[in-house]
Amino acid sequence: MPFVDIGGLEVTERLPGWHGRYFHTSNMTFAHYDFKKGASIHEHSHPQEEVYEVIEGELELTIDGTTRIARSGLVGLVPSNANHSVKALSDGRAIIVDYPLRPEFGQRPRL
């Protein structure tokens, strides 16, 4: 299946204010989020590398103690096992990609 209709995927509120649609390839997990102003993701780490690409709005992204405002045109790159946290400064949309895949994101459509 070389194409995924994101609009047809189940929406899950993984954390308050983070409404995501997920799918896996053989090696990566893709999360398409709609986020609400004030929503946050607590500081955590995991073995996967992670990329935050904001499509609309702004996220305050802290990676290993460095904080920047991620918005369209500024991508956040989280290294493997790096502590990171996120706070939504506005409503918006983002795509978050993990490598290798995140099995804890459940049995979602897989390519």
Short mmCIF file of C-alpha atoms in Angstrom, two decimals:
data_model
loop_
_atom_site.label_atom_id
_atom_site.label_comp_id
_atom_site.label_asym_id
_atom_site.label_seq_id
_atom_site.Cartn_x
_atom_site.Cartn_y
_atom_site.Cartn_z
CA MET A 1 0.00 0.00 0.00
CA PRO A 2 2.08 2.97 -1.22
CA PHE A 3 -0.46 5.65 -0.20
CA VAL A 4 -2.19 6.45 3.11
CA ASP A 5 -5.39 8.51 3.36
CA ILE A 6 -4.68 10.34 6.64
CA GLY A 7 -8.27 11.60 6.79
CA GLY A 8 -9.51 8.00 6.93
CA LEU A 9 -7.43 7.02 9.99
CA GLU A 10 -8.90 6.74 13.49
CA VAL A 11 -8.32 9.83 15.67
CA THR A 12 -6.94 9.13 19.16
CA GLU A 13 -6.44 11.67 21.96
CA ARG A 14 -3.11 10.26 23.17
CA LEU A 15 -2.68 13.08 25.72
CA PRO A 16 -5.10 15.90 26.57
CA GLY A 17 -5.20 18.32 23.64
CA TRP A 18 -3.20 16.03 21.29
CA HIS A 19 -5.50 14.42 18.70
CA GLY A 20 -3.47 12.10 16.51
CA ARG A 21 -3.74 9.80 13.52
CA TYR A 22 -1.00 7.17 13.31
CA PHE A 23 0.51 4.77 10.82
CA HIS A 24 3.69 2.70 10.58
CA THR A 25 6.01 1.81 7.74
CA SER A 26 8.44 -1.07 8.16
CA ASN A 27 10.82 1.19 10.10
CA MET A 28 9.06 4.41 11.08
CA THR A 29 6.00 5.69 12.93
CA PHE A 30 4.13 8.76 11.65
CA ALA A 31 1.82 10.80 13.87
CA HIS A 32 -0.33 13.57 12.40
CA TYR A 33 -1.52 15.74 15.29
CA ASP A 34 -4.03 18.50 15.77
CA PHE A 35 -3.02 20.21 19.02
CA LYS A 36 -4.78 22.72 21.29
CA LYS A 37 -3.20 25.78 22.90
CA GLY A 38 -1.83 24.87 26.35
CA ALA A 39 -1.58 21.13 25.65
CA SER A 40 1.72 19.64 26.71
CA ILE A 41 3.85 16.53 26.51
CA HIS A 42 5.80 15.89 29.73
CA GLU A 43 9.58 15.56 29.70
CA HIS A 44 10.53 12.07 28.58
CA SER A 45 12.98 10.14 26.45
CA HIS A 46 12.90 7.04 24.27
CA PRO A 47 15.37 5.14 22.08
CA GLN A 48 13.80 6.39 18.84
CA GLU A 49 14.98 9.49 17.01
CA GLU A 50 12.08 11.90 16.57
CA VAL A 51 11.33 14.76 14.18
CA TYR A 52 8.75 17.49 14.92
CA GLU A 53 7.49 19.36 11.88
CA VAL A 54 4.89 22.03 12.65
CA ILE A 55 2.45 22.66 9.81
CA GLU A 56 0.34 25.34 11.57
CA GLY A 57 0.74 27.09 14.92
CA GLU A 58 3.63 27.08 17.39
CA LEU A 59 5.13 24.58 19.79
CA GLU A 60 7.63 25.31 22.55
CA LEU A 61 10.02 22.38 22.16
CA THR A 62 12.74 21.65 24.72
CA ILE A 63 15.44 19.16 23.73
CA ASP A 64 18.18 18.35 26.24
CA GLY A 65 17.64 21.67 28.02
CA THR A 66 17.54 23.86 24.91
CA THR A 67 14.17 25.51 24.21
CA ARG A 68 13.06 26.89 20.83
CA ILE A 69 9.76 27.81 19.26
CA ALA A 70 8.97 25.31 16.50
CA ARG A 71 6.73 26.70 13.76
CA SER A 72 6.38 26.23 10.04
CA GLY A 73 9.93 26.29 8.66
CA LEU A 74 11.71 25.30 11.91
CA VAL A 75 11.92 21.55 12.46
CA GLY A 76 12.85 20.02 15.84
CA LEU A 77 15.24 17.05 15.75
CA VAL A 78 15.27 14.89 18.89
CA PRO A 79 18.24 12.49 19.12
CA SER A 80 17.83 8.98 20.48
CA ASN A 81 17.44 8.94 24.31
CA ALA A 82 17.40 12.77 24.57
CA ASN A 83 15.12 14.31 27.21
CA HIS A 84 12.47 16.43 25.55
CA SER A 85 9.12 18.11 26.27
CA VAL A 86 6.55 20.10 24.32
CA LYS A 87 4.02 22.84 25.04
CA ALA A 88 1.49 24.12 22.50
CA LEU A 89 1.61 27.93 22.34
CA SER A 90 -1.37 28.01 19.98
CA ASP A 91 -3.79 25.65 18.28
CA GLY A 92 -2.15 23.96 15.32
CA ARG A 93 -1.06 20.88 13.43
CA ALA A 94 2.19 18.93 13.39
CA ILE A 95 3.68 15.77 11.96
CA ILE A 96 5.93 13.76 14.27
CA VAL A 97 8.06 10.97 12.82
CA ASP A 98 9.92 8.33 14.86
CA TYR A 99 12.71 5.99 13.75
CA PRO A 100 12.70 3.14 14.41
CA LEU A 101 8.96 2.69 14.77
CA ARG A 102 7.11 3.09 18.09
CA PRO A 103 5.16 -0.13 18.74
CA GLU A 104 3.44 1.46 21.77
CA PHE A 105 1.45 3.58 19.31
CA GLY A 106 -0.65 0.47 18.70
CA GLN A 107 -1.65 -1.62 15.76
CA ARG A 108 -2.27 1.12 13.25
CA PRO A 109 -2.29 0.75 9.47
CA ARG A 110 1.11 -0.48 8.36
CA LEU A 111 2.78 -0.16 4.97
#
